[in-house]
XYZ file of C-alpha atoms in Angstrom:
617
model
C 6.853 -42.606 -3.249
C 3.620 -43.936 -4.220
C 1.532 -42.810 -0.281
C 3.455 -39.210 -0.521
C 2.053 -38.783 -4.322
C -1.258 -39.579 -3.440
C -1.541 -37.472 -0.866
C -0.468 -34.501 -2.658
C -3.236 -35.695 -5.293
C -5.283 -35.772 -2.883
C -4.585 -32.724 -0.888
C -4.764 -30.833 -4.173
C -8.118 -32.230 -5.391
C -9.577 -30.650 -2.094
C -7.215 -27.805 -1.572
C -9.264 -24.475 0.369
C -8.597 -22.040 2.890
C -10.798 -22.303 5.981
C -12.422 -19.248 7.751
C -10.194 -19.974 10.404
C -6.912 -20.088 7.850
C -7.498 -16.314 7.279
C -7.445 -15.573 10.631
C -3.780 -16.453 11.004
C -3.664 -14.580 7.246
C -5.204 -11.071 8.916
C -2.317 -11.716 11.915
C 0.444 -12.220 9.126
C -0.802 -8.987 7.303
C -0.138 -6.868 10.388
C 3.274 -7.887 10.830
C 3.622 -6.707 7.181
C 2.426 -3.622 7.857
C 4.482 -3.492 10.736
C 1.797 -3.374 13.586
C 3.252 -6.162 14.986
C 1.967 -9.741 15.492
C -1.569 -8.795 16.817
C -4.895 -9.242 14.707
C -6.116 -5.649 14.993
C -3.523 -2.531 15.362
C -3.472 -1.250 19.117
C -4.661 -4.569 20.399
C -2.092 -7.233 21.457
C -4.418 -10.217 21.082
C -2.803 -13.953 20.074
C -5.646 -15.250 17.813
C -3.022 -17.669 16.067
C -3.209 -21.170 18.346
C 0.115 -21.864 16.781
C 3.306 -19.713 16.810
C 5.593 -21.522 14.331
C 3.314 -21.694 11.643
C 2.488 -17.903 12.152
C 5.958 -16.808 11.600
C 6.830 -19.006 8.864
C 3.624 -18.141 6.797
C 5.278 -14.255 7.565
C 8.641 -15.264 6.494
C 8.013 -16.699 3.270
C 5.008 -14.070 2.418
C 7.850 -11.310 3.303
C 10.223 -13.305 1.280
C 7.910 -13.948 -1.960
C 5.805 -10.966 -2.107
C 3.211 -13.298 -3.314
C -0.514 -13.094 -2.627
C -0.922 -14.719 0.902
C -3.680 -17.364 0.178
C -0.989 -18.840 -2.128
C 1.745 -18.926 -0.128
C -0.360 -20.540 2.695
C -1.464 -22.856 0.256
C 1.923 -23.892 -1.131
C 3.494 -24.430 2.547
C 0.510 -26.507 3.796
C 0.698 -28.546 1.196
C 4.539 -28.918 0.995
C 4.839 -29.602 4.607
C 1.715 -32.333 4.237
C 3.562 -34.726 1.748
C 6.673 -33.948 3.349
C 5.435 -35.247 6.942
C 4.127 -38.554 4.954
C 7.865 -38.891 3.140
C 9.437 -38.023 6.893
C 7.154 -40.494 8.455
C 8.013 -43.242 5.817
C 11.326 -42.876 6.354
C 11.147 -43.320 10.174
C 9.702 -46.840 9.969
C 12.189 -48.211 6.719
C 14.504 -47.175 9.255
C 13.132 -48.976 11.958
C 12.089 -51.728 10.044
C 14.972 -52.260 7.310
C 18.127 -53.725 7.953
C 19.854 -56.710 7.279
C 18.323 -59.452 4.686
C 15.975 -59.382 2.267
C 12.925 -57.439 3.095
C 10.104 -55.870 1.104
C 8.871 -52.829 2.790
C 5.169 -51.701 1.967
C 3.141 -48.896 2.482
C 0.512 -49.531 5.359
C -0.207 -46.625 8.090
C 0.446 -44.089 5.435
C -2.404 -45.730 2.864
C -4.340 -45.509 6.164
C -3.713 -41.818 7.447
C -4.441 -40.297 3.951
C -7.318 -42.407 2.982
C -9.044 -40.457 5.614
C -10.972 -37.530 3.919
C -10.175 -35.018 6.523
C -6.278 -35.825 6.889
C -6.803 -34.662 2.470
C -9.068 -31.465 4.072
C -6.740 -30.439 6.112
C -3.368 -30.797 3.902
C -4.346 -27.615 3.113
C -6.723 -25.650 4.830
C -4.106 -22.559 6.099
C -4.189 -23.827 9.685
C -1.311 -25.662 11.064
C -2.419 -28.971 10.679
C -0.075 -29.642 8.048
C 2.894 -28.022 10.450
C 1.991 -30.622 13.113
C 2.042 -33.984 10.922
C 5.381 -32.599 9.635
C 7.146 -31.812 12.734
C 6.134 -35.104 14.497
C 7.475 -37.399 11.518
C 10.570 -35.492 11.710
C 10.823 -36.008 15.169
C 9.907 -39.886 14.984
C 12.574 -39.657 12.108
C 15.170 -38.105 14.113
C 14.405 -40.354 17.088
C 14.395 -43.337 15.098
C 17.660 -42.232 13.897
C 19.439 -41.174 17.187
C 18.219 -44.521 18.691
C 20.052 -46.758 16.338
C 22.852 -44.915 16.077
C 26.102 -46.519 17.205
C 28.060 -43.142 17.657
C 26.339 -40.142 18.073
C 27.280 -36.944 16.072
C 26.999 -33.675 18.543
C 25.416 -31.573 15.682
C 22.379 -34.481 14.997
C 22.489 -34.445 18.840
C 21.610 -31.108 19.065
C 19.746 -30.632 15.990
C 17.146 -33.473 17.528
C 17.133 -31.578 21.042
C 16.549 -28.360 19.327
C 13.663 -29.931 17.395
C 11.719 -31.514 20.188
C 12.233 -28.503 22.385
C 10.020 -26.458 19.408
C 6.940 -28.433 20.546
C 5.032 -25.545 22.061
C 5.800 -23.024 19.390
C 3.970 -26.177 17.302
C 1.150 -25.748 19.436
C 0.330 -25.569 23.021
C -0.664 -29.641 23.449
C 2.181 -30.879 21.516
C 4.397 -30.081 24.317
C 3.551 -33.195 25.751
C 5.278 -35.040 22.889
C 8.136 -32.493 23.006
C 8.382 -33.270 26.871
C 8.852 -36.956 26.768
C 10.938 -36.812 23.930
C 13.279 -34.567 25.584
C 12.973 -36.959 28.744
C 14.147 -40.417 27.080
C 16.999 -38.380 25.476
C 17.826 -36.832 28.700
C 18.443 -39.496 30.465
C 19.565 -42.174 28.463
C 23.334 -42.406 27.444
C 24.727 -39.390 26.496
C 27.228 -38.737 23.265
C 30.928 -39.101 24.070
C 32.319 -35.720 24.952
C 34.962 -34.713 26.782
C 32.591 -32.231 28.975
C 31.382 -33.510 32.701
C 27.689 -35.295 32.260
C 26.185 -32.536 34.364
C 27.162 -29.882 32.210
C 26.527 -32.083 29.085
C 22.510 -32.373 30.274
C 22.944 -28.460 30.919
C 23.582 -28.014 27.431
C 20.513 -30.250 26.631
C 18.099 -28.129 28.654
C 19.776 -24.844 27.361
C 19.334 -26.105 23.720
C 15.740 -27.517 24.261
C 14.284 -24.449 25.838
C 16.245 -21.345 24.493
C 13.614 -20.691 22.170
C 10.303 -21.503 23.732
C 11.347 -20.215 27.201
C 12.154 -16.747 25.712
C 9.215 -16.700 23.544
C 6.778 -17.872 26.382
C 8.446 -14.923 28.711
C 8.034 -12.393 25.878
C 4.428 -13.904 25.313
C 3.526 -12.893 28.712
C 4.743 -9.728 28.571
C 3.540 -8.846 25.445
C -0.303 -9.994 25.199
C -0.726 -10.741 29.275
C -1.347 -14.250 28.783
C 1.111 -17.866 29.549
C -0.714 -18.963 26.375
C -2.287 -17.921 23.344
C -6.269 -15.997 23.253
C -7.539 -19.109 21.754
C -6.995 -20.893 24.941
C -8.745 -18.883 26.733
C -11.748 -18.388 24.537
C -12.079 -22.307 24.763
C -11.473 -22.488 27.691
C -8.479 -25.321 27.065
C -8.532 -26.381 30.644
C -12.094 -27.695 30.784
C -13.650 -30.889 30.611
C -16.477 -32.127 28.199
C -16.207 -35.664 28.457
C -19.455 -36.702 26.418
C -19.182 -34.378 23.856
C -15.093 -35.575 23.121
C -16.373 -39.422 22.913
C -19.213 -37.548 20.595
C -16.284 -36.674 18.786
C -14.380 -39.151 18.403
C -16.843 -41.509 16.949
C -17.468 -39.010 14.692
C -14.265 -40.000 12.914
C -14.129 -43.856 13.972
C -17.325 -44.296 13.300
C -18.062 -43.267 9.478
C -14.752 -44.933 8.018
C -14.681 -48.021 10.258
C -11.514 -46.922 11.264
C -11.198 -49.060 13.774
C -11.022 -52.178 11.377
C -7.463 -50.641 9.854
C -6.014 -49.761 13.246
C -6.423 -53.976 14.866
C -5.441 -55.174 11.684
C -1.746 -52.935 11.550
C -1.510 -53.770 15.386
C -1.512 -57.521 14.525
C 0.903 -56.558 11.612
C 3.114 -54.613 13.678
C 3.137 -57.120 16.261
C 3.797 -60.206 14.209
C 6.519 -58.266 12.222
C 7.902 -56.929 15.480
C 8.414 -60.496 16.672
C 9.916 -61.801 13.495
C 12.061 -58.749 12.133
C 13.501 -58.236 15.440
C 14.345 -54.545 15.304
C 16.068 -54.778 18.850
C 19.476 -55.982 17.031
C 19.812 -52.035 16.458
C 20.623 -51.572 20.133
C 22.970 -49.384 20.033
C 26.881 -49.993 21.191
C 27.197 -48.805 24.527
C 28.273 -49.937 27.760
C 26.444 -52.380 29.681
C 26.380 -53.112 33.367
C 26.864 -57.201 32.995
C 25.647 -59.261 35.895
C 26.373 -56.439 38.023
C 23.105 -55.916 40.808
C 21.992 -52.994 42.940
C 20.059 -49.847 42.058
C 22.927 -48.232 39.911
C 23.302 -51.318 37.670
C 19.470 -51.315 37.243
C 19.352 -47.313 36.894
C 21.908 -47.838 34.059
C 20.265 -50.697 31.916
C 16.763 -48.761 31.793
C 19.125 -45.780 30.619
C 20.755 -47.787 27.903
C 16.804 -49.280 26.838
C 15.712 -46.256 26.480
C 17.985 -45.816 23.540
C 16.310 -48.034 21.658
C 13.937 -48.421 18.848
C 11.336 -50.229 21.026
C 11.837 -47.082 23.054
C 10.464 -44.591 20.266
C 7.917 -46.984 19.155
C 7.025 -47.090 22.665
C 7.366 -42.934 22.975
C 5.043 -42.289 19.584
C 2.005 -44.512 20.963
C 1.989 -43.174 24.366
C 2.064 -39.971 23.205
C -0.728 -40.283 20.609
C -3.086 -41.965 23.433
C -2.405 -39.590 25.928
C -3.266 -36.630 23.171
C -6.379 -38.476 22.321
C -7.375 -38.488 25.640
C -6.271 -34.897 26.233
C -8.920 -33.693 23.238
C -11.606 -36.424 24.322
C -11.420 -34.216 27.744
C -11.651 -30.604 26.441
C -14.665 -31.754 23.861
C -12.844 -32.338 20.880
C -13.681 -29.609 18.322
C -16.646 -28.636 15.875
C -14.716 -29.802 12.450
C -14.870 -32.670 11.770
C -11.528 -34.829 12.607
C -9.031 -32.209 12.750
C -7.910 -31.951 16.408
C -7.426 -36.098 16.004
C -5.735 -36.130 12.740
C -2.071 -35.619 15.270
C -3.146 -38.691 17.485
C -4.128 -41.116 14.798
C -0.677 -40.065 12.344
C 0.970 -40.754 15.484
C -0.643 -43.902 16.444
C 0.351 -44.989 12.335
C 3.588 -43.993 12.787
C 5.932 -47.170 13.532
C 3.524 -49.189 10.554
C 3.701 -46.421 8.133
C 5.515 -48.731 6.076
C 5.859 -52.664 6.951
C 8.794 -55.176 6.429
C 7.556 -58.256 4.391
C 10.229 -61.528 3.806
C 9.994 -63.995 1.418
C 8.416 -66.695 2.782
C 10.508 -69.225 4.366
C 9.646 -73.235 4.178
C 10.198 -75.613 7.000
C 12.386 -78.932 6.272
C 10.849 -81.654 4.131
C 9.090 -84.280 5.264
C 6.679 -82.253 7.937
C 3.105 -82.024 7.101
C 1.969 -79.074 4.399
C 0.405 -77.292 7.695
C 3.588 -76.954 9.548
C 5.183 -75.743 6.305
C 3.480 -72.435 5.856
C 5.227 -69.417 7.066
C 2.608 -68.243 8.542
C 4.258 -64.940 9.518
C 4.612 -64.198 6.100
C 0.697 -64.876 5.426
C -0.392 -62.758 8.287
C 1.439 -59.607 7.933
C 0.248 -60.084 3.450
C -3.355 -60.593 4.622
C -3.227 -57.733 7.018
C -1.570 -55.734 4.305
C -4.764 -56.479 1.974
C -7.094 -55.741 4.510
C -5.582 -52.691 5.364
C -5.578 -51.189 1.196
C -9.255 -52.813 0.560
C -10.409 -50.408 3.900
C -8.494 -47.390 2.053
C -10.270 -48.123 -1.208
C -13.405 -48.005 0.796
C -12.634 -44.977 3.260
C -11.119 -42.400 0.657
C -14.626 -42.322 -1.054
C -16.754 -42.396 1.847
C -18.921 -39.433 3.296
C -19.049 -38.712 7.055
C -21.562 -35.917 7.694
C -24.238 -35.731 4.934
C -25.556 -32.631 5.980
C -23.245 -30.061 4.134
C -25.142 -26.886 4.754
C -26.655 -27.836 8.054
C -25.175 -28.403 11.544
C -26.768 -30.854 13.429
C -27.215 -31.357 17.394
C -23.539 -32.736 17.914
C -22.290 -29.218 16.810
C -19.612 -31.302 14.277
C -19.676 -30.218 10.518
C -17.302 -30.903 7.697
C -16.176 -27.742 7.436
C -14.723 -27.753 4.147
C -18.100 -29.274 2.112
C -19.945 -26.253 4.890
C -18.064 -23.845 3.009
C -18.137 -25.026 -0.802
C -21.643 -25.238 -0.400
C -21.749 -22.047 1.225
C -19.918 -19.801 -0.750
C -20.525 -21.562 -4.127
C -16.813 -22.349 -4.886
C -15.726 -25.836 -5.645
C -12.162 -24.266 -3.978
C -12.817 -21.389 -1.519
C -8.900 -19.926 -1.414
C -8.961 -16.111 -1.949
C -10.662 -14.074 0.748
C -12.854 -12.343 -1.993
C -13.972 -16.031 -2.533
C -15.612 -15.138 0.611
C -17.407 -12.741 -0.315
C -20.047 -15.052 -1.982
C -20.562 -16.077 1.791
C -24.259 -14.984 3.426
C -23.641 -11.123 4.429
C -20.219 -10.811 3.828
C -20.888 -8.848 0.834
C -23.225 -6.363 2.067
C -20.653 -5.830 5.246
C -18.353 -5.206 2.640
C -20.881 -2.137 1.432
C -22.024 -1.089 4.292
C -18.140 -0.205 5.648
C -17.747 1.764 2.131
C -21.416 3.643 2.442
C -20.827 4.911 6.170
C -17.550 7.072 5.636
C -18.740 8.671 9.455
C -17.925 4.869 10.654
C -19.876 3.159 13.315
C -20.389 -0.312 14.762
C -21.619 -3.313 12.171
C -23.914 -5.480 14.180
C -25.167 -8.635 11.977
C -29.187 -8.518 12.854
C -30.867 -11.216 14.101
C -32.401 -12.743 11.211
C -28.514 -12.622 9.950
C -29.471 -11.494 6.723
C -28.051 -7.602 7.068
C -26.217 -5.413 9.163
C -27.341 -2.711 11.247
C -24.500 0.320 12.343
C -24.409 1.472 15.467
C -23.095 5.227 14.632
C -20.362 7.298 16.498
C -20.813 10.057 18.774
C -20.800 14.048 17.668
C -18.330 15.439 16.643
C -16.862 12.972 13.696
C -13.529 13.354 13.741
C -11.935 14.684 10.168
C -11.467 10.974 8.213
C -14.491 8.990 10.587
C -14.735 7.472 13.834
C -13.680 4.531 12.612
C -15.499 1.081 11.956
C -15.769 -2.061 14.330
C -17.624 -5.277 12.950
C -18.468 -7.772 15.764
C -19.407 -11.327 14.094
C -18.012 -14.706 14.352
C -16.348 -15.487 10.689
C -13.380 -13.847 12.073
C -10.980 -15.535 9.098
C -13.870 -14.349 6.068
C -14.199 -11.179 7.511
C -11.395 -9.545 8.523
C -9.799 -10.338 5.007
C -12.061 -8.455 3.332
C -11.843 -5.391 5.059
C -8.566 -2.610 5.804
C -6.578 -3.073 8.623
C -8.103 -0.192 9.985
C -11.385 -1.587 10.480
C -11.230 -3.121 14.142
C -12.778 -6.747 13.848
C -13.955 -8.599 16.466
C -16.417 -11.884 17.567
C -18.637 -12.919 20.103
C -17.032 -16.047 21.205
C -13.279 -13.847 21.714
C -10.832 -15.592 19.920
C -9.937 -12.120 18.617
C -11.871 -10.070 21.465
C -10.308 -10.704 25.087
C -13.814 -9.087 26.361
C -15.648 -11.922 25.404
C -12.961 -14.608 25.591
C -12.914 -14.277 29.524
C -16.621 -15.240 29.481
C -18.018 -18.126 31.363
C -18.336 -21.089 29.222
C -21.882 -21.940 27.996
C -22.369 -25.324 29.538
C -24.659 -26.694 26.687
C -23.081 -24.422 23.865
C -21.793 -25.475 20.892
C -18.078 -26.856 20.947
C -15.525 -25.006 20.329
C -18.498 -21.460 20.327
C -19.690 -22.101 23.571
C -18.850 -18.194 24.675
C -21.120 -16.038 23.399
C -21.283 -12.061 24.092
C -23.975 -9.927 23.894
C -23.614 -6.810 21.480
C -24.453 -4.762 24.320
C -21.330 -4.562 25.639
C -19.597 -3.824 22.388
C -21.970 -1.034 21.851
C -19.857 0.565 25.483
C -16.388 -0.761 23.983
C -16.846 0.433 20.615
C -18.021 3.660 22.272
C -21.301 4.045 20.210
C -24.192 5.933 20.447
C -26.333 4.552 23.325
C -29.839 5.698 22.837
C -32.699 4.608 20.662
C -33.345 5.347 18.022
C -29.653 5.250 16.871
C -29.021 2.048 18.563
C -30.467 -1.012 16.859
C -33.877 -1.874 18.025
C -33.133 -5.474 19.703
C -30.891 -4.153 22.142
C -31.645 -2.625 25.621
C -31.033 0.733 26.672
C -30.992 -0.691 30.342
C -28.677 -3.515 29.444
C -26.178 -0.991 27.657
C -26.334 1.285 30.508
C -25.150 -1.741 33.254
C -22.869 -2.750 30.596
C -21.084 0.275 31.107
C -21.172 0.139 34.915
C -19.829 -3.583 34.607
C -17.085 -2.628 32.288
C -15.652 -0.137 35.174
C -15.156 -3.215 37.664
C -11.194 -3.029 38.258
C -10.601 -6.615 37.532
C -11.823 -5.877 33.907
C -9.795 -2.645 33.391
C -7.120 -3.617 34.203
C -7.469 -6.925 31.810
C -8.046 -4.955 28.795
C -5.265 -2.833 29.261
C -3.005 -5.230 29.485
C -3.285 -5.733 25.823
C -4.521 -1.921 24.920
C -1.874 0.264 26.572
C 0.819 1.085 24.790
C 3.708 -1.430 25.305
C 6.347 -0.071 27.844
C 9.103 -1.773 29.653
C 6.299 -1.004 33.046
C 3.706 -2.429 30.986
C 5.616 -5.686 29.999
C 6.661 -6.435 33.706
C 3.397 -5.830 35.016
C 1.388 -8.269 32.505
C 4.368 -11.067 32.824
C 3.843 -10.707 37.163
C -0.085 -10.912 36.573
C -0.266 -13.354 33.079
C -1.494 -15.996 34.825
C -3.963 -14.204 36.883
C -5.532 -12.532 33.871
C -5.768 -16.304 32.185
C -7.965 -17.218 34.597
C -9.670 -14.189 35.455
C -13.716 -14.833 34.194
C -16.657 -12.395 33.976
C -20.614 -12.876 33.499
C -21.648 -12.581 30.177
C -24.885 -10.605 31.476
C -24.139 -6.753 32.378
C -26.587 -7.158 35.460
C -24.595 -10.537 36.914
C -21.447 -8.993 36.243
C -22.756 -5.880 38.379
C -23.185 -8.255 41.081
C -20.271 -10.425 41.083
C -17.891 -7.392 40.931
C -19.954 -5.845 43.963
C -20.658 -2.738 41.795
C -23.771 -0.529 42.370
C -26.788 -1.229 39.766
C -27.305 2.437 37.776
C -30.969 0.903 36.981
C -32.232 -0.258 39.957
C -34.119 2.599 42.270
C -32.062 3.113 45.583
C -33.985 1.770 48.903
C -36.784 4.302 50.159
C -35.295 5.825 53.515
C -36.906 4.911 56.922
C-alpha cells in the first residue's frame, strides 16, 4: 500500500528514541536482570504509563538478545505501518462491496502527513502500540458488524482484544468500554448456551486479564494505576492550557481544512454507497410495538457498521476532550495523535464510482453526478493539504521552550545532543551534563548523592555518612532526564527526579498551579538529601541548600501518612505487604504532601525542630 509505505519512509527518515523511551528501556532492563518490573531495584515504582508495551518490548528483547534501542525501534515502527495497513483495511471493508468502486487513500494521507504522527512512529513510547491496537479493533469491529454468522473464536478473539484497553494505557479504557458495551448487548452468536451465561463468558473473557493485572498492580506498587498518574496528577483539570494545546497541532498544519473536507466526503459517500445493506441477518421484531420490540431493534442496530462508525468518533471526541481537561502534554501532538487517527478512521480510505449520467435530453446541469465530483474534489483537497502539511514546521524554536511549555521534542533533542538520530543511550551522552554525571559516578567510588547545580552546568555530591561500607554507599542522582540518565548508568545507581515519575516522594506533591505541563511537581533536593541519607551539614552539603530546611525535612518525612506511603513500595514484598497496599491503593493515590518541609510540618500537625519552644509564664 502506497499510505503504509510512506509512513514507514517517513517514520524512518525521523526515527529516535525520546528521553522518555528509555525510561520504559531502564524498566525493561530490570526485568532482565530479574529485579522485577520496577525502575530501580528495591523500589516498586510503575514509571511505564503503559503495561502492554512494557512487556512486549521485554519479550522480544528476552527473545532476541539484541541491543534494546533496536528492538524498541523495530517494534515501534512495525506496529506504526501496521496500525495504518489495519486501519485501511477497516474502511475497504466498510466501504467495499458490491459494484464497481475505486477506493482511495484519504484519512491515512492525512494522519501521516502530520510531522508528529512520523515523530512518534518511533520514539520508544507506546504511541505506536496505541494507533495499532485501535485499527485492529475498528478492524475487528468492522468485521464482526457485517458479519452474517458469527464464528465463536473471532467472537472471542474481538472481546479479548477490546478488554486489553487498559493494559494499552489507562485512557484508552474508555474505547475498550464502549466497545465491549455495543457487543454486549447487541445480538449474540448462536450457541447452544443460555444468553445469561453467554454475556458471562463475555465479561470473563474481556476482563480476565486486566482485572488480575489491576489487582496484582495494587498489591504490588500500592497504586489502582500507574506512578505516572500520579505525578501528573491525571485527575486534574487545566482547561486553558489543553485548548493551548490543541491549537498547537490544529493550528500550524491547518488541520482543520482536511478534517471538514473528509466529513463532507464521508458524508456524501455515506449517502450514496449505502454501507447499511451490510446489516447483518438476524431476527427482526416486524411491526411488533412495546418496549421489548423497541429494546430488540436498537440491539440488532447496534450491529451495524453505522454503529462502529458511530463508536470510533465518539470515542475520539470524548478522548480529545479528556486530554483538553488534564492540559494536554508538553510534546508537541502526541497525547492527540489517538483522537485524530481515530477521528480518520471510517475515511482512511474512500469509495469513488464511476460517474453515472442522467437520461438524455435533461439539461448538461442536471447531468453531472455530482456525488462523484464532490467526493474527487474533496479527495484533491485533502492530498494538496498533505503536500503542504508533511513539510511544514510547527514550533520554530528547537532549542528553546517558550511560555506555552510545548516543544517538539524530537528537533529539542537533535539539536541538543548533536545527532541527526538520537537512538543509543550513549547518544545521550552528548546531552548538557550527562557526560560529566557519567564521571562523576566513576570518580566517587565512596558514592554519594549527584545534585545537578543550579546553573545546570555540573554536579555537586552530596557524600555518605562514616563508616563507608566495603564496595561504597552507593550513588543516587536526582534530575529530571529520567530516560537519558538512567541508561547511562548501572542498575545499581538509584535514579530518581524531581517531578516523581520515578520517585513516589515527589510524585505525591501538590501540583504547581502555574508549572509547566506535564513538570508541574517539582521537589526540593532537600528532602532527597534525608532520603538518600546524606551528610547533612555544611560544608559537605552543597552550598544552596539549607541546613534548617534539611533538618524539617527530616521531621516532615516522619509524619505517618508518609511512612507508611513509601513503604508500600520499599518493604520487601510479602503476602501481608500485598494485602495491605491492595486495602489502602486507593488511599495512597490520593494521599498529597507540601512540597516545603516547613508546610508539610504543619499540615501533618508535627512539632517544628527549628522553631524555639514558647517562653513559660
Amino acid at each position: 500500500m502506497l499510505a503504509a509505505t510512506l509512513f514507514a519512509v517517513g517514520g524512518w527518515q525521523r526515527r529516535w528514541i525520546a528521553d522518555d523511551g528509555l525510561i520504559v528501556l531502564r524498566t525493561v532492563r530490570n526485568l532482565l536482570a530479574g529485579n522485577g518490573p520496577v525502575f530501580n531495584a528495591g523500589e516498586r515504582v510503575e514509571t511505564n504509563t503503559s503495561t502492554a508495551w512494557t512487556y512486549i518490548v521485554w519479550f522480544f528483547s528476552w527473545l532476541t538478545q539484541i541491543r534494546l534501542e533496536y528492538v524498541v525501534l523495530a517494534i515501534a515502527l512495525t506496529l506504526s505501518v501496521g496500525a495504518i495497513v489495519f486501519a485501511m483495511l477497516g474502511a475497504a471493508r466498510l466501504w467495499g462491496g458490491p459494484g464497481s468502486v475505486l477506493l482511495l487513500p484519504a484519512g491515512a494521507f492525512v494522519y501521516i502527513a502530520v510531522p508528529p504522527a512520523r515523530d512518534y512512529a518511533t520514539s520508544g513510547l507506546e504511541s505506536s502500540l496505541v494507533i495499532f491496537w485501535l485499527a485492529l479493533l475498528w478492524w475487528w469491529m468492522i468485521r464482526w458488524s457485517q458479519a452474517e454468522r458469527v464464528r465463536l473464536a473471532n467472537f472471542f478473539g474481538l472481546v479479548f482484544t477490546a478488554g486489553l484497553a487498559p493494559l494499552i494505557r489507562p485512557e484508552m479504557t474508555l474505547v475498550g468500554a464502549l466497545a465491549l458495551l455495543m457487543i454486549f448487548c447487541a445480538p449474540l452468536p448462536r450457541t447452544r448456551l443460555r444468553p445469561i451465561v453467554f454475556r458471562g463468558l463475555i465479561v470473563a473473557v474481556a476482563g480476565l486479564l486486566p482485572v488480575g493485572y489491576q489487582i496484582w498492580r495494587m498489591g504490588y506498587y500500592g497504586l489502582p494505576y500507574p506512578n505516572t498518574a500520579v505525578a501528573k496528577d491525571a485527575g486534574g483539570a487545566k482547561w486553558g492550557q489543553g485548548f493551548v494545546y490543541l491549537w498547537n497541532l490544529l493550528g500550524p498544519y491547518w488541520l482543520l481544512l482536511p478534517l471538514a473536507l473528509l466529513l463532507i466526503l464521508g458524508v456524501v459517500a455515506w449517502r450514496t454507497v449505502a454501507p447499511s445493506r451490510y446489516a447483518p441477518a438476524v431476527p427482526d421484531a416486524g411491526s411488533a410495538t412495546g418496549v421489548r420490540a423497541r429494546l430488540h431493534r436498537l440491539s440488532v442496530r447496534l450491529r451495524t457498521p453505522g454503529a462502529v462508525v458511530a463508536l470510533v468518533l465518539v470515542s475520539g471526541i470524548l478522548l480529545a476532550l479528556y486530554q483538553i481537561r488534564v492540559g494536554g502534554d508538553f510534546m508537541h501532538g502526541r497525547v492527540l495523535l489517538p483522537q485524530l487517527f481515530l477521528l480518520l478512521l471510517p475515511v482512511m480510505v474512500i469509495p469513488v464510482r464511476a460517474p453515472r449520467w442522467n437520461p438524455a435530453g435533461e439539461t448538461a446541469l442536471r447531468r453531472v453526478d455530482w456525488a462523484f465530483v464532490v467526493i474527487v474534489a474533496a479527495w484533491i483537497g485533502t492530498v494538496g493539504w498533505a503536500l503542504f502539511a508533511c513539510n511544514t514546521t510547527a514550533i520554530k524554536s528547537g532549542t528553546k521552550i517558550d511560555s506555552s511549555g510545548i516543544v517538539d521534542e524530537r528537533v529539542y533533542y537533535v539539536l541538543n545532543t548533536g545527532h541527526d538520530h538520537p537512538i543509543r543511550a550513549e547518544d545521550y551522552l552528548d546531552y548538557p551534563r550527562m557526560r560529566a554525571m557519567v564521571n562523576d559516578i566513576a570518580n566517587s567510588p565512596n558514592g554519594g548523592l549527584l545534585l545537578n547545580s543550579p546553573s545546570f552546568m555540573f554536579w555537586y555530591i552530596a557524600p555518605p555518612p562514616q563508616p563507608i561500607p566495603e564496595g561504597g554507599a552507593g550513588h543516587t542522582v536526582f534530575f529530571l532526564n529520567l530516560g537519558m540518565t538512567s541508561m547511562n548508568v548501572p542498575l545499581d545507581v538509584r535514579v530518581i527526579d524531581q517531578m516523581g515519575l520515578a520517585y513516589p516522594l515527589a510524585a505525591h506533591t501538590e501540583r504547581l498551579v502555574d508549572g509547566r505541563i506535564g513538570h508541574d511537581k517539582n521537589l526540593y533536593p532537600d528532602w532527597v538529601i534525608v532520603d538518600a541519607g546524606m551528610v547533612d551539614k555544611k560544608p559537605w552539603m552543597p552550598w544552596y541548600l539549607d541546613e534548617k530546611w534539611v533538618t524539617q525535612a527530616r521531621t516532615a518525612m516522619s509524619c505517618p501518612d508518609t511512612v507508611a506511603l513509601l513503604i508500600s513500595s520499599r518493604e520487601p514484598l510479602t503476602f501481608e505487604r500485598f494485602r495491605h497496599n491492595l486495602k489502602h491503593a486507593l488511599d495512597f493515590a490520593s494521599y498529597r504532601i507540601e512540597r516545603v518541609p516547613k508546610y508539610e510540618i504543619q499540615r501533618c500537625g508535627l512539632v517544628d525542630p527549628t522553631q524555639e519552644p514558647p517562653a513559660p509564664r
